[in-house]
Amino acid sequence: QKEVEQDPGPLSVPEGAIVSLNCTYSNSAFQYFMWYRQYSRKGPELLMYTYSSGNKEDGRFTAQVDKSSKYISLFIRDSQPSDSATYLCAPVDMGRRALTFGSGTRLQVQP
Amino acid sequence: ETGVTQSPTHLIKTRGQQVTLRCSSQSGHNTVSWYQQALGQGPQFIFQYYREEENGRGNFPPRFSGLQFPNYSSELNVNALELDDSALYLCASSLSTAFQDGYTFGSGTRLTVV
């Protein structure tokens, strides 16, 4: 079983839709939870992160962590075609100083 | 210089050969990590260097090794290449080992082993 599970998609939505991206994880030691976006032929770029349980909002993006159920979510409001990319959740393994990436969800926002 | 640059962008090697991939970090970034991303998968952590010393390692065999230099450049060396080593290799640098500072990734080197 992988430490971080993520539905690979693709997820196709119309422009303006609310998008929900999710991950589950198994390691209770994870404390920081990152979300990265990766465009084709590019490296991942950090969108936002949360520490422990709770919500964090940044513009159209909201990250949510529920440590009791080991569930991580990213919500995108008013989705745009430019949001079309692969979204990777990445809890942090502080012991190994490593990001533990999920397999990524490919999102397509149709104009 | 801003950003993280990696070279070469593409590389084809034969099974059993050795390869060196290079990364130039952002100025002042004393932490560099290397990740392997197989097609359709998320990146997997190989190792991290901080001030030229390895300070974290993932589940990769010893034939994966690295170096970090004082000029913010680094190398990933892979010996005895196997077909499964074919992947995108990503370098990420940061101001420190604190994850809150954010890790800046390069665009990667795509390695194909035939």
PDB file of C-alpha atoms in Angstrom:
ATOM      1  CA  GLN A   1       0.000   0.000   0.000  1.00  0.00           C
ATOM      2  CA  LYS A   2       1.323   3.450  -0.941  1.00  0.00           C
ATOM      3  CA  GLU A   3       1.765   6.021   1.826  1.00  0.00           C
ATOM      4  CA  VAL A   4      -0.234   8.588  -0.163  1.00  0.00           C
ATOM      5  CA  GLU A   5      -3.129   7.667  -2.454  1.00  0.00           C
ATOM      6  CA  GLN A   6      -4.541  10.022  -5.059  1.00  0.00           C
ATOM      7  CA  ASP A   7      -7.067   9.452  -7.847  1.00  0.00           C
ATOM      8  CA  PRO A   8      -5.139   9.913 -11.127  1.00  0.00           C
ATOM      9  CA  GLY A   9      -8.128  11.270 -13.060  1.00  0.00           C
ATOM     10  CA  PRO A  10      -8.342  12.804 -15.567  1.00  0.00           C
ATOM     11  CA  LEU A  11     -10.921  15.122 -14.080  1.00  0.00           C
ATOM     12  CA  SER A  12     -12.661  17.265 -16.700  1.00  0.00           C
ATOM     13  CA  VAL A  13     -14.779  20.261 -15.631  1.00  0.00           C
ATOM     14  CA  PRO A  14     -16.268  23.317 -17.369  1.00  0.00           C
ATOM     15  CA  GLU A  15     -14.755  26.731 -16.803  1.00  0.00           C
ATOM     16  CA  GLY A  16     -16.100  28.346 -13.629  1.00  0.00           C
ATOM     17  CA  ALA A  17     -16.750  25.062 -11.824  1.00  0.00           C
ATOM     18  CA  ILE A  18     -15.643  24.277  -8.281  1.00  0.00           C
ATOM     19  CA  VAL A  19     -13.029  21.542  -8.292  1.00  0.00           C
ATOM     20  CA  SER A  20     -12.341  19.159  -5.423  1.00  0.00           C
ATOM     21  CA  LEU A  21      -9.066  17.218  -5.394  1.00  0.00           C
ATOM     22  CA  ASN A  22      -8.373  14.667  -2.678  1.00  0.00           C
ATOM     23  CA  CYS A  23      -5.720  12.444  -1.153  1.00  0.00           C
ATOM     24  CA  THR A  24      -5.604   9.899   1.634  1.00  0.00           C
ATOM     25  CA  TYR A  25      -2.480   8.955   3.564  1.00  0.00           C
ATOM     26  CA  SER A  26      -1.410   6.317   6.042  1.00  0.00           C
ATOM     27  CA  ASN A  27       1.489   7.830   8.007  1.00  0.00           C
ATOM     28  CA  SER A  28       0.252   9.481  11.229  1.00  0.00           C
ATOM     29  CA  ALA A  29       3.586  11.296  11.605  1.00  0.00           C
ATOM     30  CA  PHE A  30       2.891  13.668   8.694  1.00  0.00           C
ATOM     31  CA  GLN A  31       2.514  17.233  10.010  1.00  0.00           C
ATOM     32  CA  TYR A  32       2.873  19.491   6.972  1.00  0.00           C
ATOM     33  CA  PHE A  33       0.757  18.985   3.880  1.00  0.00           C
ATOM     34  CA  MET A  34       1.782  20.559   0.598  1.00  0.00           C
ATOM     35  CA  TRP A  35      -0.050  20.931  -2.693  1.00  0.00           C
ATOM     36  CA  TYR A  36       1.972  21.234  -5.878  1.00  0.00           C
ATOM     37  CA  ARG A  37       0.857  21.942  -9.446  1.00  0.00           C
ATOM     38  CA  GLN A  38       2.755  20.487 -12.381  1.00  0.00           C
ATOM     39  CA  TYR A  39       2.295  21.615 -15.963  1.00  0.00           C
ATOM     40  CA  SER A  40       3.354  19.366 -18.811  1.00  0.00           C
ATOM     41  CA  ARG A  41       7.144  19.233 -19.267  1.00  0.00           C
ATOM     42  CA  LYS A  42       7.716  21.340 -16.136  1.00  0.00           C
ATOM     43  CA  GLY A  43       8.736  20.695 -12.551  1.00  0.00           C
ATOM     44  CA  PRO A  44       6.167  20.922  -9.730  1.00  0.00           C
ATOM     45  CA  GLU A  45       5.462  24.365  -8.268  1.00  0.00           C
ATOM     46  CA  LEU A  46       4.216  24.929  -4.723  1.00  0.00           C
ATOM     47  CA  LEU A  47       0.610  26.133  -4.516  1.00  0.00           C
ATOM     48  CA  MET A  48       0.140  26.196  -0.771  1.00  0.00           C
ATOM     49  CA  TYR A  49       0.611  24.214   2.405  1.00  0.00           C
ATOM     50  CA  THR A  50      -1.120  23.623   5.713  1.00  0.00           C
ATOM     51  CA  TYR A  51       0.195  22.576   9.075  1.00  0.00           C
ATOM     52  CA  SER A  52      -1.706  19.875  10.987  1.00  0.00           C
ATOM     53  CA  SER A  53      -5.517  19.843  10.714  1.00  0.00           C
ATOM     54  CA  GLY A  54      -7.606  22.738   9.481  1.00  0.00           C
ATOM     55  CA  ASN A  55      -8.262  24.965   6.489  1.00  0.00           C
ATOM     56  CA  LYS A  56      -6.144  27.498   4.653  1.00  0.00           C
ATOM     57  CA  GLU A  57      -7.341  29.814   1.903  1.00  0.00           C
ATOM     58  CA  ASP A  58      -5.285  31.575  -0.764  1.00  0.00           C
ATOM     59  CA  GLY A  59      -7.286  33.358  -3.430  1.00  0.00           C
ATOM     60  CA  ARG A  60      -9.319  30.790  -5.362  1.00  0.00           C
ATOM     61  CA  PHE A  61      -7.601  27.891  -3.597  1.00  0.00           C
ATOM     62  CA  THR A  62      -8.513  26.292  -0.261  1.00  0.00           C
ATOM     63  CA  ALA A  63      -6.528  23.474   1.333  1.00  0.00           C
ATOM     64  CA  GLN A  64      -8.121  21.300   3.977  1.00  0.00           C
ATOM     65  CA  VAL A  65      -6.603  18.619   6.222  1.00  0.00           C
ATOM     66  CA  ASP A  66      -8.470  16.178   8.461  1.00  0.00           C
ATOM     67  CA  LYS A  67      -5.826  14.273  10.413  1.00  0.00           C
ATOM     68  CA  SER A  68      -8.405  12.120  12.203  1.00  0.00           C
ATOM     69  CA  SER A  69      -9.430  10.544   8.894  1.00  0.00           C
ATOM     70  CA  LYS A  70      -6.045  11.087   7.177  1.00  0.00           C
ATOM     71  CA  TYR A  71      -7.768  12.989   4.365  1.00  0.00           C
ATOM     72  CA  ILE A  72      -6.379  15.950   2.411  1.00  0.00           C
ATOM     73  CA  SER A  73      -8.368  18.166   0.034  1.00  0.00           C
ATOM     74  CA  LEU A  74      -7.724  21.048  -2.338  1.00  0.00           C
ATOM     75  CA  PHE A  75     -10.656  23.116  -3.602  1.00  0.00           C
ATOM     76  CA  ILE A  76     -10.419  25.414  -6.608  1.00  0.00           C
ATOM     77  CA  ARG A  77     -13.171  27.994  -7.048  1.00  0.00           C
ATOM     78  CA  ASP A  78     -14.051  29.602 -10.382  1.00  0.00           C
ATOM     79  CA  SER A  79     -11.748  27.219 -12.230  1.00  0.00           C
ATOM     80  CA  GLN A  80      -9.953  28.567 -15.306  1.00  0.00           C
ATOM     81  CA  PRO A  81      -8.486  26.823 -18.378  1.00  0.00           C
ATOM     82  CA  SER A  82      -5.072  27.914 -17.070  1.00  0.00           C
ATOM     83  CA  ASP A  83      -5.688  25.662 -14.029  1.00  0.00           C
ATOM     84  CA  SER A  84      -5.399  22.634 -16.334  1.00  0.00           C
ATOM     85  CA  ALA A  85      -2.452  20.710 -14.916  1.00  0.00           C
ATOM     86  CA  THR A  86      -1.577  17.781 -12.668  1.00  0.00           C
ATOM     87  CA  TYR A  87      -2.116  18.435  -8.968  1.00  0.00           C
ATOM     88  CA  LEU A  88       0.090  16.603  -6.491  1.00  0.00           C
ATOM     89  CA  CYS A  89      -0.497  16.341  -2.772  1.00  0.00           C
ATOM     90  CA  ALA A  90       2.717  15.973  -0.779  1.00  0.00           C
ATOM     91  CA  PRO A  91       2.702  15.377   2.957  1.00  0.00           C
ATOM     92  CA  VAL A  92       6.073  16.004   4.553  1.00  0.00           C
ATOM     93  CA  ASP A  93       8.155  13.272   6.174  1.00  0.00           C
ATOM     94  CA  MET A  94      10.174  15.372   8.624  1.00  0.00           C
ATOM     95  CA  GLY A  95      12.340  12.393   9.605  1.00  0.00           C
ATOM     96  CA  ARG A  96      13.679  11.843   6.103  1.00  0.00           C
ATOM     97  CA  ARG A  97      13.342  15.545   5.190  1.00  0.00           C
ATOM     98  CA  ALA A  98      11.271  14.478   2.194  1.00  0.00           C
ATOM     99  CA  LEU A  99       8.082  15.303   0.354  1.00  0.00           C
ATOM    100  CA  THR A 100       5.968  12.152  -0.039  1.00  0.00           C
ATOM    101  CA  PHE A 101       4.060  12.773  -3.261  1.00  0.00           C
ATOM    102  CA  GLY A 102       0.824  11.202  -4.361  1.00  0.00           C
ATOM    103  CA  SER A 103       0.613  10.054  -7.971  1.00  0.00           C
ATOM    104  CA  GLY A 104      -1.173  13.277  -8.987  1.00  0.00           C
ATOM    105  CA  THR A 105      -4.610  14.087 -10.399  1.00  0.00           C
ATOM    106  CA  ARG A 106      -4.767  15.441 -13.938  1.00  0.00           C
ATOM    107  CA  LEU A 107      -7.286  18.289 -14.191  1.00  0.00           C
ATOM    108  CA  GLN A 108      -8.712  19.619 -17.447  1.00  0.00           C
ATOM    109  CA  VAL A 109     -10.795  22.811 -17.371  1.00  0.00           C
ATOM    110  CA  GLN A 110     -12.784  23.185 -20.561  1.00  0.00           C
ATOM    111  CA  PRO A 111     -13.386  26.743 -21.869  1.00  0.00           C
TER     112      PRO A 111
ATOM    113  CA  GLU B   1      20.447  34.035 -11.278  1.00  0.00           C
ATOM    114  CA  THR B   2      16.870  33.038 -10.444  1.00  0.00           C
ATOM    115  CA  GLY B   3      15.279  29.619 -10.745  1.00  0.00           C
ATOM    116  CA  VAL B   4      16.657  26.112 -10.808  1.00  0.00           C
ATOM    117  CA  THR B   5      18.246  24.871 -14.013  1.00  0.00           C
ATOM    118  CA  GLN B   6      18.990  21.261 -14.884  1.00  0.00           C
ATOM    119  CA  SER B   7      21.123  19.756 -17.612  1.00  0.00           C
ATOM    120  CA  PRO B   8      20.843  18.002 -19.898  1.00  0.00           C
ATOM    121  CA  THR B   9      17.095  18.141 -20.596  1.00  0.00           C
ATOM    122  CA  HIS B  10      17.061  14.740 -22.284  1.00  0.00           C
ATOM    123  CA  LEU B  11      19.483  11.829 -22.199  1.00  0.00           C
ATOM    124  CA  ILE B  12      19.580   8.301 -23.612  1.00  0.00           C
ATOM    125  CA  LYS B  13      21.870   5.727 -22.006  1.00  0.00           C
ATOM    126  CA  THR B  14      22.465   2.014 -22.351  1.00  0.00           C
ATOM    127  CA  ARG B  15      21.797  -0.442 -19.542  1.00  0.00           C
ATOM    128  CA  GLY B  16      24.894  -0.877 -17.376  1.00  0.00           C
ATOM    129  CA  GLN B  17      26.303   2.576 -18.122  1.00  0.00           C
ATOM    130  CA  GLN B  18      26.805   5.405 -15.659  1.00  0.00           C
ATOM    131  CA  VAL B  19      25.182   8.846 -15.844  1.00  0.00           C
ATOM    132  CA  THR B  20      25.687  12.239 -14.194  1.00  0.00           C
ATOM    133  CA  LEU B  21      22.868  14.761 -14.044  1.00  0.00           C
ATOM    134  CA  ARG B  22      23.495  18.365 -13.076  1.00  0.00           C
ATOM    135  CA  CYS B  23      21.546  21.024 -11.246  1.00  0.00           C
ATOM    136  CA  SER B  24      22.192  24.695 -10.620  1.00  0.00           C
ATOM    137  CA  SER B  25      20.254  26.005  -7.639  1.00  0.00           C
ATOM    138  CA  GLN B  26      19.063  29.521  -6.932  1.00  0.00           C
ATOM    139  CA  SER B  27      21.742  31.694  -5.397  1.00  0.00           C
ATOM    140  CA  GLY B  28      21.752  31.371  -1.608  1.00  0.00           C
ATOM    141  CA  HIS B  29      19.843  28.090  -1.578  1.00  0.00           C
ATOM    142  CA  ASN B  30      21.916  25.777   0.615  1.00  0.00           C
ATOM    143  CA  THR B  31      19.568  22.788   0.435  1.00  0.00           C
ATOM    144  CA  VAL B  32      19.053  20.621  -2.622  1.00  0.00           C
ATOM    145  CA  SER B  33      16.937  17.509  -3.060  1.00  0.00           C
ATOM    146  CA  TRP B  34      16.649  15.062  -5.925  1.00  0.00           C
ATOM    147  CA  TYR B  35      13.488  13.237  -6.946  1.00  0.00           C
ATOM    148  CA  GLN B  36      12.707  10.531  -9.508  1.00  0.00           C
ATOM    149  CA  GLN B  37       9.379  10.770 -11.354  1.00  0.00           C
ATOM    150  CA  ALA B  38       8.302   7.763 -13.400  1.00  0.00           C
ATOM    151  CA  LEU B  39       5.714   8.300 -16.122  1.00  0.00           C
ATOM    152  CA  GLY B  40       2.254   8.832 -14.627  1.00  0.00           C
ATOM    153  CA  GLN B  41       3.572   8.814 -11.068  1.00  0.00           C
ATOM    154  CA  GLY B  42       4.416  11.413  -8.461  1.00  0.00           C
ATOM    155  CA  PRO B  43       8.048  12.253  -7.718  1.00  0.00           C
ATOM    156  CA  GLN B  44       9.871   9.913  -5.320  1.00  0.00           C
ATOM    157  CA  PHE B  45      12.499  11.261  -2.937  1.00  0.00           C
ATOM    158  CA  ILE B  46      16.058  10.104  -3.641  1.00  0.00           C
ATOM    159  CA  PHE B  47      18.120  12.211  -1.213  1.00  0.00           C
ATOM    160  CA  GLN B  48      18.752  15.682   0.174  1.00  0.00           C
ATOM    161  CA  TYR B  49      21.988  17.632   0.621  1.00  0.00           C
ATOM    162  CA  TYR B  50      22.479  20.476   3.059  1.00  0.00           C
ATOM    163  CA  ARG B  51      25.729  22.434   3.051  1.00  0.00           C
ATOM    164  CA  GLU B  52      27.419  19.741   0.952  1.00  0.00           C
ATOM    165  CA  GLU B  53      26.464  16.858   3.263  1.00  0.00           C
ATOM    166  CA  GLU B  54      23.757  14.231   2.650  1.00  0.00           C
ATOM    167  CA  ASN B  55      21.151  14.667   5.410  1.00  0.00           C
ATOM    168  CA  GLY B  56      18.246  12.521   4.217  1.00  0.00           C
ATOM    169  CA  ARG B  57      17.774   9.573   1.882  1.00  0.00           C
ATOM    170  CA  GLY B  58      14.832   7.693   0.373  1.00  0.00           C
ATOM    171  CA  ASN B  59      14.551   4.033  -0.592  1.00  0.00           C
ATOM    172  CA  PHE B  60      17.088   4.082  -3.391  1.00  0.00           C
ATOM    173  CA  PRO B  61      20.128   1.776  -3.657  1.00  0.00           C
ATOM    174  CA  PRO B  62      23.697   3.021  -3.145  1.00  0.00           C
ATOM    175  CA  ARG B  63      24.294   3.179  -6.907  1.00  0.00           C
ATOM    176  CA  PHE B  64      22.383   6.475  -6.671  1.00  0.00           C
ATOM    177  CA  SER B  65      24.805   9.022  -5.236  1.00  0.00           C
ATOM    178  CA  GLY B  66      25.143  12.769  -5.167  1.00  0.00           C
ATOM    179  CA  LEU B  67      27.364  15.752  -4.630  1.00  0.00           C
ATOM    180  CA  GLN B  68      26.667  19.351  -3.678  1.00  0.00           C
ATOM    181  CA  PHE B  69      29.190  22.103  -4.353  1.00  0.00           C
ATOM    182  CA  PRO B  70      29.801  25.478  -2.643  1.00  0.00           C
ATOM    183  CA  ASN B  71      28.638  27.357  -5.770  1.00  0.00           C
ATOM    184  CA  TYR B  72      25.033  26.059  -5.315  1.00  0.00           C
ATOM    185  CA  SER B  73      25.405  23.410  -8.014  1.00  0.00           C
ATOM    186  CA  SER B  74      24.864  19.712  -7.458  1.00  0.00           C
ATOM    187  CA  GLU B  75      25.071  16.352  -9.226  1.00  0.00           C
ATOM    188  CA  LEU B  76      23.143  13.115  -9.224  1.00  0.00           C
ATOM    189  CA  ASN B  77      25.174  10.083 -10.275  1.00  0.00           C
ATOM    190  CA  VAL B  78      23.645   6.746 -11.149  1.00  0.00           C
ATOM    191  CA  ASN B  79      25.856   3.701 -11.737  1.00  0.00           C
ATOM    192  CA  ALA B  80      24.998   0.414 -13.435  1.00  0.00           C
ATOM    193  CA  LEU B  81      21.893   1.799 -15.090  1.00  0.00           C
ATOM    194  CA  GLU B  82      18.811  -0.404 -15.252  1.00  0.00           C
ATOM    195  CA  LEU B  83      15.807  -0.123 -17.574  1.00  0.00           C
ATOM    196  CA  ASP B  84      13.618   0.893 -14.588  1.00  0.00           C
ATOM    197  CA  ASP B  85      15.827   3.938 -14.050  1.00  0.00           C
ATOM    198  CA  SER B  86      14.108   5.537 -17.044  1.00  0.00           C
ATOM    199  CA  ALA B  87      12.295   8.544 -15.560  1.00  0.00           C
ATOM    200  CA  LEU B  88      12.243  12.310 -15.132  1.00  0.00           C
ATOM    201  CA  TYR B  89      14.830  13.378 -12.549  1.00  0.00           C
ATOM    202  CA  LEU B  90      13.962  16.547 -10.668  1.00  0.00           C
ATOM    203  CA  CYS B  91      16.191  18.778  -8.614  1.00  0.00           C
ATOM    204  CA  ALA B  92      14.653  21.058  -5.971  1.00  0.00           C
ATOM    205  CA  SER B  93      16.409  23.749  -3.968  1.00  0.00           C
ATOM    206  CA  SER B  94      15.477  25.745  -0.897  1.00  0.00           C
ATOM    207  CA  LEU B  95      16.845  28.483   1.358  1.00  0.00           C
ATOM    208  CA  SER B  96      16.949  25.996   4.203  1.00  0.00           C
ATOM    209  CA  THR B  97      15.746  22.575   5.230  1.00  0.00           C
ATOM    210  CA  ALA B  98      12.528  24.146   6.540  1.00  0.00           C
ATOM    211  CA  PHE B  99       9.676  23.102   4.270  1.00  0.00           C
ATOM    212  CA  GLN B 100       7.822  26.342   4.924  1.00  0.00           C
ATOM    213  CA  ASP B 101      10.417  28.121   2.773  1.00  0.00           C
ATOM    214  CA  GLY B 102       9.190  26.188  -0.219  1.00  0.00           C
ATOM    215  CA  TYR B 103      11.172  24.025  -2.577  1.00  0.00           C
ATOM    216  CA  THR B 104      11.786  25.352  -6.100  1.00  0.00           C
ATOM    217  CA  PHE B 105      11.891  22.587  -8.678  1.00  0.00           C
ATOM    218  CA  GLY B 106      13.729  22.583 -11.964  1.00  0.00           C
ATOM    219  CA  SER B 107      12.097  21.281 -15.157  1.00  0.00           C
ATOM    220  CA  GLY B 108      13.999  18.023 -14.869  1.00  0.00           C
ATOM    221  CA  THR B 109      16.180  15.728 -16.947  1.00  0.00           C
ATOM    222  CA  ARG B 110      14.373  12.984 -18.824  1.00  0.00           C
ATOM    223  CA  LEU B 111      16.556   9.865 -18.768  1.00  0.00           C
ATOM    224  CA  THR B 112      15.829   6.935 -21.048  1.00  0.00           C
ATOM    225  CA  VAL B 113      17.720   3.685 -20.484  1.00  0.00           C
ATOM    226  CA  VAL B 114      17.698   1.255 -23.418  1.00  0.00           C
TER     227      VAL B 114
END
